[in-house]
């Protein structure tokens, strides 16, 4: 067998192994050394091929797709620094538990560490931020090579999908020439499939959980960002049976489509409520159960650290369970199905009525605020009201996700909310949004700040290669808005230079570059008009001019008003 046939068999073995394992989506950045695999995937018509020139943006685009598909998406790039540009997305995938599989083409072993161009040390280059890393052999024609790459490719998919899901790195060296034999006939496979199992809690754990819940009068449930396998329907059956308040993060997807007989249980204003000392005293819990990640809310985190519930259960499939606050007392190493039994009689929860009343009062303040104010918070509230049924909302980090958490209240609309909260970074958000929209295949709106938008304008390149249906709302307060809420803002001499970082930029030129529909608005009425204007192009950018100083004053006025009313009612 000649070298061309060796290479062709090798590449087709990898490609077909991914296909048999159920992988369908491949994001490719162009490059020479990755030519064999680029051809291999493109020749196999069952794959969906997506192109993105910028590897950093490609990583986040693939991450967005994998986030909503709950299945592996492949990333393919050439050798050298191209592979290094995947690193931010891989870090996010690691902490957000997203199944990315990264394929980095590499120089052959004889060209490593000898000064060859586009050659860096790619072996295990992502360190502990991937679940597994493997350096494949060359396509040498050895009879053991094909079975090796076949089984390890299947293993990569299984590991990416096993709990907790996460990224995998496969480094694949190629020796020139890099072209395939397009007439080569693919041989039969010896592929071995993996059958996934489930993590099920023992009966003793189930009995203990049931007993703890049955005798608890002051408890509540926390639901953060969840895996796609989490059953909303079964969760609400469980919540209804125990009648505990449900503190649902905006990313939990539980604020939309709540069953009518459970709507009184959903607490969506807890971030504002937990700024009141008197209210916190009134609802101090004995038992807390958390599903998913810790929510965005800082007041909730502070409340849990101070109150330290007698029992705090974290339900997590990962033995390295998430406990950033150091307050978890019991880690339930299991899927959430241990709770999906209607095994409890309706309880008398001493704090449910308090939570419900306070939640209603806070909503009244928020609704008046949205109508009365002109700041970013009111604008985000306006945006949320105008998002149509059957659309998605993707949020940037920093202030956007905090405003979404505050102003996205319970709704009957089918609106899913997404954000990168694995590491809470502001990079790659545009690309993630484009990946989410593509995978969901329905209209989406991205809410993002001006600095975060500037971090990833290259992400818009995807719109030149693939269809999209995305509206980008850029809150342009000319700098890092969230720093205005932090103690750094009191040091006026250094604040603007080190933290505010105003750029003085507007984004019409960027919109024109990508032939996007563009609106520049400076008032809430103009914003409403832009949101309700029929979309003319696949990509729309709405730039909203705001003021950082005014935002802080208005937000604090809202929180103060809610806190003062709660303190009056629950005055000890």
XYZ file of C-alpha atoms in Angstrom:
572
model
C 0.000 0.000 0.000
C 1.491 3.396 -0.982
C 1.633 6.471 1.246
C -1.474 8.056 -0.289
C -3.533 4.934 0.436
C -2.160 4.704 3.986
C -3.170 8.293 4.637
C -6.589 7.822 3.055
C -7.393 4.707 5.089
C -6.161 6.411 8.256
C -8.303 9.525 7.729
C -11.422 7.612 6.716
C -11.059 5.406 9.791
C -11.128 8.479 12.041
C -13.990 10.103 10.151
C -16.148 6.972 10.009
C -15.513 6.265 13.700
C -16.883 9.680 14.624
C -19.874 9.122 12.367
C -20.683 5.730 13.923
C -20.429 7.285 17.373
C -23.178 9.744 16.443
C -21.126 12.897 15.789
C -22.561 15.036 12.995
C -21.197 18.597 13.342
C -17.688 19.766 12.426
C -16.365 23.330 12.686
C -13.317 23.809 10.468
C -10.788 26.612 10.276
C -8.712 26.501 7.071
C -5.070 25.437 7.157
C -2.587 23.271 5.311
C -1.604 20.586 7.828
C -5.252 19.726 8.538
C -5.975 19.184 4.818
C -6.485 15.384 5.032
C -9.138 15.621 7.738
C -10.833 18.623 6.112
C -11.184 16.556 2.945
C -12.260 13.484 4.899
C -15.124 15.197 6.684
C -16.216 17.108 3.580
C -16.319 13.939 1.465
C -18.599 12.285 4.027
C -21.956 13.862 3.264
C -23.532 12.915 6.598
C -21.527 15.617 8.385
C -22.638 19.215 8.789
C -19.590 21.348 7.968
C -19.235 24.869 9.357
C -16.431 27.240 8.412
C -14.880 29.961 10.610
C -11.595 31.569 9.657
C -10.743 32.741 13.190
C -9.908 29.756 15.440
C -10.731 31.568 18.671
C -14.189 32.449 17.367
C -14.544 28.955 15.869
C -14.022 27.459 19.319
C -16.850 29.470 20.832
C -19.113 28.873 17.828
C -18.691 25.120 18.299
C -19.182 25.541 22.037
C -22.519 27.286 21.466
C -23.680 24.466 19.224
C -22.600 21.739 21.645
C -24.216 23.601 24.558
C -27.711 23.262 23.118
C -27.300 19.981 21.212
C -25.944 18.169 24.257
C -23.740 16.157 21.910
C -20.138 16.471 20.731
C -19.135 19.038 18.137
C -15.749 18.630 16.443
C -13.226 21.448 16.075
C -10.532 21.082 13.431
C -7.537 23.334 12.853
C -4.013 23.281 11.469
C -0.833 23.160 13.538
C 0.886 25.913 15.502
C -0.762 28.877 17.212
C -4.057 28.056 15.500
C -4.504 25.353 18.148
C -3.643 27.791 20.944
C -6.521 30.023 19.903
C -8.987 27.295 20.895
C -7.870 27.503 24.522
C -10.417 30.076 25.858
C -13.340 28.058 24.483
C -11.870 24.829 25.856
C -11.572 26.361 29.314
C -15.222 27.440 29.166
C -16.249 23.985 27.922
C -14.370 22.354 30.798
C -16.078 24.349 33.531
C -19.464 24.473 31.804
C -19.338 20.718 31.073
C -19.761 20.937 27.306
C -18.689 18.059 25.008
C -16.225 19.608 22.553
C -13.788 17.351 20.706
C -10.741 19.258 19.491
C -8.742 17.875 16.575
C -5.408 19.634 16.140
C -3.360 18.684 13.105
C 0.362 18.535 13.859
C 3.766 18.231 12.240
C 5.282 14.734 12.175
C 7.560 13.840 15.064
C 10.771 14.561 13.171
C 9.715 18.207 12.688
C 8.951 18.873 16.348
C 11.361 20.976 18.423
C 13.731 21.555 15.503
C 12.636 25.029 14.498
C 10.194 23.953 11.781
C 7.575 26.581 10.869
C 4.126 26.373 12.459
C 5.394 23.786 14.911
C 4.790 24.148 18.645
C 4.470 21.599 21.434
C 0.852 20.504 20.979
C 0.945 17.302 23.018
C -1.303 17.783 26.056
C -1.206 21.523 25.383
C -4.573 22.095 27.107
C -3.430 20.463 30.339
C -6.090 19.713 32.923
C -8.731 21.682 31.029
C -9.592 18.635 28.922
C -10.887 15.311 30.206
C -8.486 13.348 28.053
C -5.694 14.081 25.594
C -4.092 11.678 23.127
C -1.360 12.029 20.500
C -2.217 9.800 17.522
C 0.414 7.885 15.549
C 1.291 8.751 11.984
C -0.465 7.096 9.052
C 2.304 4.532 8.708
C 0.428 1.554 7.277
C 1.141 -0.592 10.356
C -1.655 -3.139 10.820
C -2.153 -2.024 14.441
C -2.582 1.675 13.606
C -6.080 1.468 12.143
C -7.624 -0.418 15.117
C -5.843 1.985 17.485
C -7.265 5.185 16.002
C -10.665 3.547 15.529
C -11.059 2.589 19.162
C -9.528 5.761 20.550
C -11.829 7.892 18.409
C -14.845 6.038 19.805
C -13.366 6.369 23.281
C -13.067 10.138 22.821
C -16.784 10.466 22.087
C -17.730 8.280 25.051
C -15.529 10.282 27.425
C -16.831 13.600 26.127
C -20.398 12.461 26.804
C -19.859 10.723 30.145
C -20.781 12.614 33.301
C -19.576 15.224 33.738
C -19.382 16.019 30.030
C -16.403 18.005 28.823
C -13.782 18.653 26.138
C -11.395 16.097 24.616
C -8.165 16.779 22.698
C -6.862 14.581 19.875
C -3.541 15.663 18.358
C -3.035 14.158 14.895
C 0.330 14.381 13.089
C 0.498 14.270 9.308
C 3.534 13.831 7.077
C 3.482 15.309 3.572
C 2.074 14.759 0.983
C -1.311 15.691 2.459
C -3.725 14.801 -0.356
C -6.090 11.824 -0.180
C -6.720 9.152 -2.776
C -10.318 10.031 -3.676
C -10.814 6.678 -5.451
C -9.812 4.585 -2.442
C -12.413 2.035 -1.292
C -13.093 2.148 2.455
C -12.521 -1.139 4.250
C -14.893 -2.737 6.728
C -14.679 -1.606 10.335
C -14.000 -3.328 13.641
C -15.577 -0.425 15.548
C -16.641 -1.219 19.105
C -19.516 0.858 20.457
C -19.872 2.036 24.050
C -23.134 1.745 25.939
C -23.589 4.537 28.487
C -24.709 3.813 32.017
C -26.488 5.902 34.639
C -25.427 7.085 38.086
C -28.181 5.964 40.437
C -28.209 6.697 44.151
C -28.561 3.706 46.498
C -31.850 3.138 48.294
C -30.364 4.266 51.604
C -29.706 7.699 50.073
C -33.215 7.866 48.617
C -34.702 7.021 52.031
C -32.570 9.637 53.781
C -33.539 12.345 51.276
C -37.216 11.507 51.660
C -37.038 11.598 55.461
C -35.140 14.893 55.473
C -37.684 16.565 53.202
C -40.681 15.146 55.018
C -39.690 16.684 58.349
C -38.426 20.043 57.063
C -40.619 23.118 57.542
C -38.154 25.788 56.402
C -36.571 24.696 53.136
C -36.253 25.846 49.560
C -34.946 24.569 46.232
C -32.256 26.266 44.153
C -32.027 25.559 40.446
C -29.073 26.855 38.444
C -27.984 26.184 34.882
C -28.842 22.571 34.103
C -27.834 19.802 31.752
C -30.205 19.191 28.862
C -31.168 15.796 30.324
C -32.829 17.483 33.322
C -36.598 16.869 33.187
C -38.559 20.090 33.798
C -41.827 18.168 33.844
C -40.673 15.732 36.516
C -39.069 18.532 38.515
C -42.360 20.419 38.789
C -44.154 17.235 39.890
C -41.565 16.915 42.645
C -41.736 20.614 43.620
C -45.530 20.516 43.742
C -45.470 17.471 46.001
C -43.263 19.145 48.633
C -44.511 22.752 48.216
C -41.121 24.393 48.665
C -40.172 27.740 47.108
C -38.124 27.345 43.915
C -35.345 29.912 43.473
C -34.755 29.492 39.737
C -31.790 31.119 38.030
C -32.569 32.725 34.665
C -30.379 30.066 32.990
C -32.325 27.185 34.555
C -35.000 27.460 31.807
C -37.585 27.130 34.602
C -38.950 30.679 34.373
C -40.885 29.858 31.212
C -43.633 27.311 30.764
C -44.334 26.816 34.479
C -47.394 24.591 35.132
C -50.317 26.654 36.401
C -50.514 24.796 39.707
C -46.798 25.458 40.356
C -46.570 29.142 39.425
C -46.871 30.227 43.058
C -43.741 28.213 43.868
C -41.448 29.985 41.400
C -39.421 32.778 43.002
C -37.780 34.880 40.285
C -37.057 37.998 42.370
C -34.783 36.442 44.987
C -31.759 38.512 43.962
C -33.569 41.716 44.996
C -35.323 40.147 47.991
C -32.098 38.928 49.568
C -30.764 42.469 49.880
C -33.136 42.945 52.837
C -31.729 41.827 56.205
C -35.191 41.527 57.753
C -36.461 39.385 54.899
C -33.434 37.094 55.080
C -34.089 36.547 58.773
C -37.710 35.685 58.029
C -36.823 32.975 55.490
C -33.645 31.572 57.062
C -33.644 27.907 55.886
C -32.967 24.622 57.637
C -32.594 22.654 54.417
C -31.612 23.667 50.881
C -31.440 21.421 47.813
C -29.587 22.646 44.733
C -29.826 21.243 41.223
C -27.317 22.431 38.630
C -24.695 25.142 38.989
C -24.645 27.892 41.608
C -26.871 30.733 40.313
C -25.610 34.113 39.115
C -26.992 36.044 42.101
C -24.385 37.407 44.524
C -26.970 38.217 47.257
C -28.037 34.566 47.202
C -24.432 33.438 47.585
C -23.883 35.783 50.522
C -27.140 34.644 52.137
C -26.135 30.976 51.940
C -22.646 31.631 53.307
C -24.045 33.518 56.287
C -27.086 31.336 57.030
C -25.261 28.024 56.512
C -28.279 25.683 56.345
C -28.164 22.617 58.553
C -28.500 20.482 55.403
C -27.430 21.719 51.985
C -27.698 19.011 49.309
C -25.936 19.488 45.965
C -27.215 17.017 43.381
C -24.432 16.436 40.862
C -23.282 13.624 38.571
C -19.677 14.754 39.024
C -17.868 13.484 42.144
C -15.992 16.814 42.076
C -19.244 18.573 42.869
C -19.523 22.341 42.600
C -19.363 24.128 45.951
C -17.815 27.561 45.414
C -19.302 28.805 48.700
C -18.046 25.996 50.937
C -21.515 25.393 52.403
C -22.592 22.036 50.899
C -23.135 19.464 53.637
C -24.279 16.530 51.479
C -23.230 15.787 47.914
C -25.763 13.511 46.200
C -23.546 11.868 43.571
C -26.347 10.913 41.240
C -28.493 12.068 38.390
C -31.486 14.098 39.523
C -33.796 11.137 38.972
C -33.370 10.178 42.624
C -35.879 12.974 43.331
C -38.311 12.294 40.507
C -40.910 10.545 42.591
C -44.179 11.959 43.794
C -43.367 10.432 47.148
C -44.228 13.265 49.490
C -47.510 14.454 50.886
C -48.040 18.213 50.488
C -46.180 19.824 53.364
C -46.751 22.967 55.406
C -43.772 25.102 54.487
C -43.438 27.909 56.981
C -41.711 30.280 54.566
C -43.564 29.697 51.277
C -46.151 32.428 51.897
C -43.375 34.856 52.867
C -41.445 34.160 49.683
C -44.594 34.407 47.556
C -45.738 37.712 49.050
C -42.283 39.271 48.787
C -41.849 38.042 45.214
C -45.106 39.722 44.231
C -44.098 43.006 45.868
C -40.729 42.997 44.140
C -42.357 42.378 40.759
C -44.530 45.442 41.236
C -41.429 47.569 41.832
C -39.682 46.066 38.794
C -42.658 46.580 36.477
C -42.992 50.226 37.522
C -39.235 50.682 37.089
C -39.298 49.330 33.531
C -42.091 51.753 32.620
C -40.624 54.763 34.427
C -36.839 54.587 33.961
C -34.560 55.008 30.919
C -31.405 53.223 32.096
C -29.976 49.870 30.978
C -32.079 47.913 33.450
C -35.302 49.404 32.106
C -34.071 48.833 28.559
C -33.322 45.173 29.296
C -36.805 44.846 30.803
C -38.203 46.406 27.636
C -36.215 43.996 25.478
C -37.494 40.988 27.400
C -41.114 42.149 27.030
C -40.678 42.408 23.268
C -38.998 39.039 22.671
C -41.564 36.981 20.731
C -42.743 33.544 21.713
C -40.476 30.869 20.259
C -37.312 32.994 20.337
C -34.140 32.587 22.408
C -32.227 35.117 24.505
C -28.450 34.842 24.815
C -26.742 36.995 27.411
C -23.232 38.278 27.799
C -21.494 38.198 31.175
C -21.019 41.083 33.635
C -24.073 43.388 33.708
C -26.167 41.797 30.913
C -26.638 38.475 32.719
C -27.328 40.255 36.002
C -29.981 42.406 34.360
C -31.504 39.340 32.712
C -31.609 37.647 36.111
C -33.367 40.695 37.590
C -35.815 41.523 34.808
C -36.676 38.175 33.224
C -39.767 37.190 35.211
C -41.963 34.137 34.909
C -43.528 33.945 31.453
C -45.836 31.741 29.426
C -43.682 32.370 26.346
C -41.336 29.688 25.053
C -38.063 31.583 25.558
C -34.822 29.781 26.370
C -31.940 31.716 27.949
C -28.257 30.925 27.440
C -24.946 32.353 28.623
C -21.338 31.284 29.134
C -21.169 30.873 32.908
C -18.511 28.178 33.159
C -15.880 30.868 33.717
C -18.069 33.984 33.306
C -15.771 35.398 30.626
C -16.690 38.239 28.280
C -14.779 36.777 25.317
C -16.285 34.666 22.558
C -19.877 35.682 23.315
C -20.805 36.698 19.757
C -19.518 33.379 18.405
C -21.288 31.406 21.126
C -24.544 33.167 20.278
C -24.155 32.380 16.580
C -23.471 28.725 17.434
C -26.507 28.525 19.714
C -28.748 30.098 17.099
C -27.488 27.753 14.423
C -28.011 24.674 16.572
C -31.434 25.765 17.814
C -32.482 26.837 14.302
C -34.851 29.499 15.538
C -34.561 33.302 15.959
C -32.355 34.560 18.775
C -31.367 37.828 20.411
C -27.949 38.462 21.940
C -27.683 41.029 24.747
C -24.089 42.183 25.115
C -21.981 45.078 26.375
C -19.753 47.184 24.142
C -16.433 45.850 25.494
C -17.542 42.224 25.171
C -18.801 42.905 21.652
C -15.409 44.331 20.690
C -13.727 41.187 22.059
C -15.401 39.022 19.424
C -16.359 41.054 16.368
C -14.462 38.425 14.343
C -17.215 36.036 15.381
C -19.449 37.779 12.845
C -17.391 36.127 10.097
C -19.601 33.047 10.497
C -22.493 35.053 9.047
C -20.556 35.235 5.753
C -20.471 31.442 5.434
C -23.732 30.258 7.011
C -27.303 31.447 7.407
C -28.207 33.036 10.720
C -31.172 34.715 12.365
C -29.654 36.819 15.119
C -30.384 40.240 16.580
C -27.491 41.712 18.570
C -28.376 44.358 21.151
C -25.202 46.179 22.190
C -25.533 48.202 25.384
C -22.902 50.839 24.664
C -22.054 52.629 27.893
C -18.546 53.305 26.569
C -16.579 51.044 28.855
C -16.740 48.371 31.532
C -20.132 49.058 33.075
C -19.998 46.506 35.871
C -16.945 48.156 37.481
C -19.121 51.178 38.296
C -20.931 49.002 40.869
C -17.698 47.906 42.565
C -15.517 49.619 45.198
C -12.996 50.555 42.489
C -15.412 53.251 41.311
C -14.707 55.312 44.455
C -11.124 55.959 43.280
C -12.025 58.580 40.697
C -8.438 59.480 39.771
C -7.639 55.997 38.391
C -11.089 54.559 37.679
C -11.603 55.576 34.054
C -8.064 54.704 32.988
C -7.880 51.299 34.666
C -11.496 50.102 34.795
C -13.893 52.338 32.892
C -11.681 52.088 29.778
C -13.825 54.224 27.446
C -13.092 53.632 23.758
C -15.370 56.252 22.205
C -16.360 53.720 19.521
C -19.706 53.166 17.873
C -20.526 50.167 15.699
C -22.233 51.292 12.502
C -19.057 50.640 10.496
C -18.898 47.064 11.821
C -22.551 46.542 10.880
C -21.835 47.862 7.387
C -18.784 45.604 7.053
C -20.968 42.533 7.600
C -23.963 43.992 5.719
C -26.069 43.836 8.866
C -29.209 45.839 9.500
C -28.305 48.617 11.934
C -30.122 50.846 14.420
C -28.595 53.458 16.717
C -30.944 54.409 19.548
C -30.666 56.826 22.466
C -34.126 56.542 24.067
C -36.433 53.795 25.268
C -39.070 54.752 22.693
C -36.548 54.509 19.867
C -35.459 51.146 21.274
C -39.038 49.874 21.282
C -39.442 51.063 17.698
C -36.299 49.211 16.645
C -37.417 46.019 18.385
C -40.855 46.082 16.764
C -39.620 46.942 13.254
C -39.807 43.927 10.964
C -36.355 42.403 10.507
C -34.974 43.000 7.010
C -31.721 41.040 7.146
C -30.489 37.819 8.750
C -28.181 39.804 11.039
C -29.374 42.894 12.925
C -27.336 45.093 15.268
C -29.134 47.496 17.601
C -26.691 49.815 19.340
C -28.173 51.398 22.455
C -26.395 54.418 23.901
C -26.461 54.431 27.716
C -24.683 56.122 30.606
C -22.740 54.152 33.220
C -23.283 56.674 36.010
C -27.040 56.859 35.419
C -27.263 53.070 35.345
C -25.773 52.750 38.816
C -28.063 55.390 40.329
C -31.211 53.885 38.799
C -30.357 50.290 39.767
C -29.579 51.242 43.345
C -32.794 53.243 43.586
C -34.750 50.134 42.541
C -32.984 47.888 45.056
C -33.391 50.431 47.828
C -37.124 50.754 47.192
C -37.646 46.993 47.346
C -35.478 46.608 50.440
C -37.240 49.410 52.326
C -40.681 47.924 51.692
C -39.554 44.440 52.718
C -37.933 45.829 55.871
C -41.182 47.572 56.821
C -43.225 44.385 56.423
C -40.803 42.016 58.135
C -39.558 44.396 60.809
C -38.391 42.359 63.757
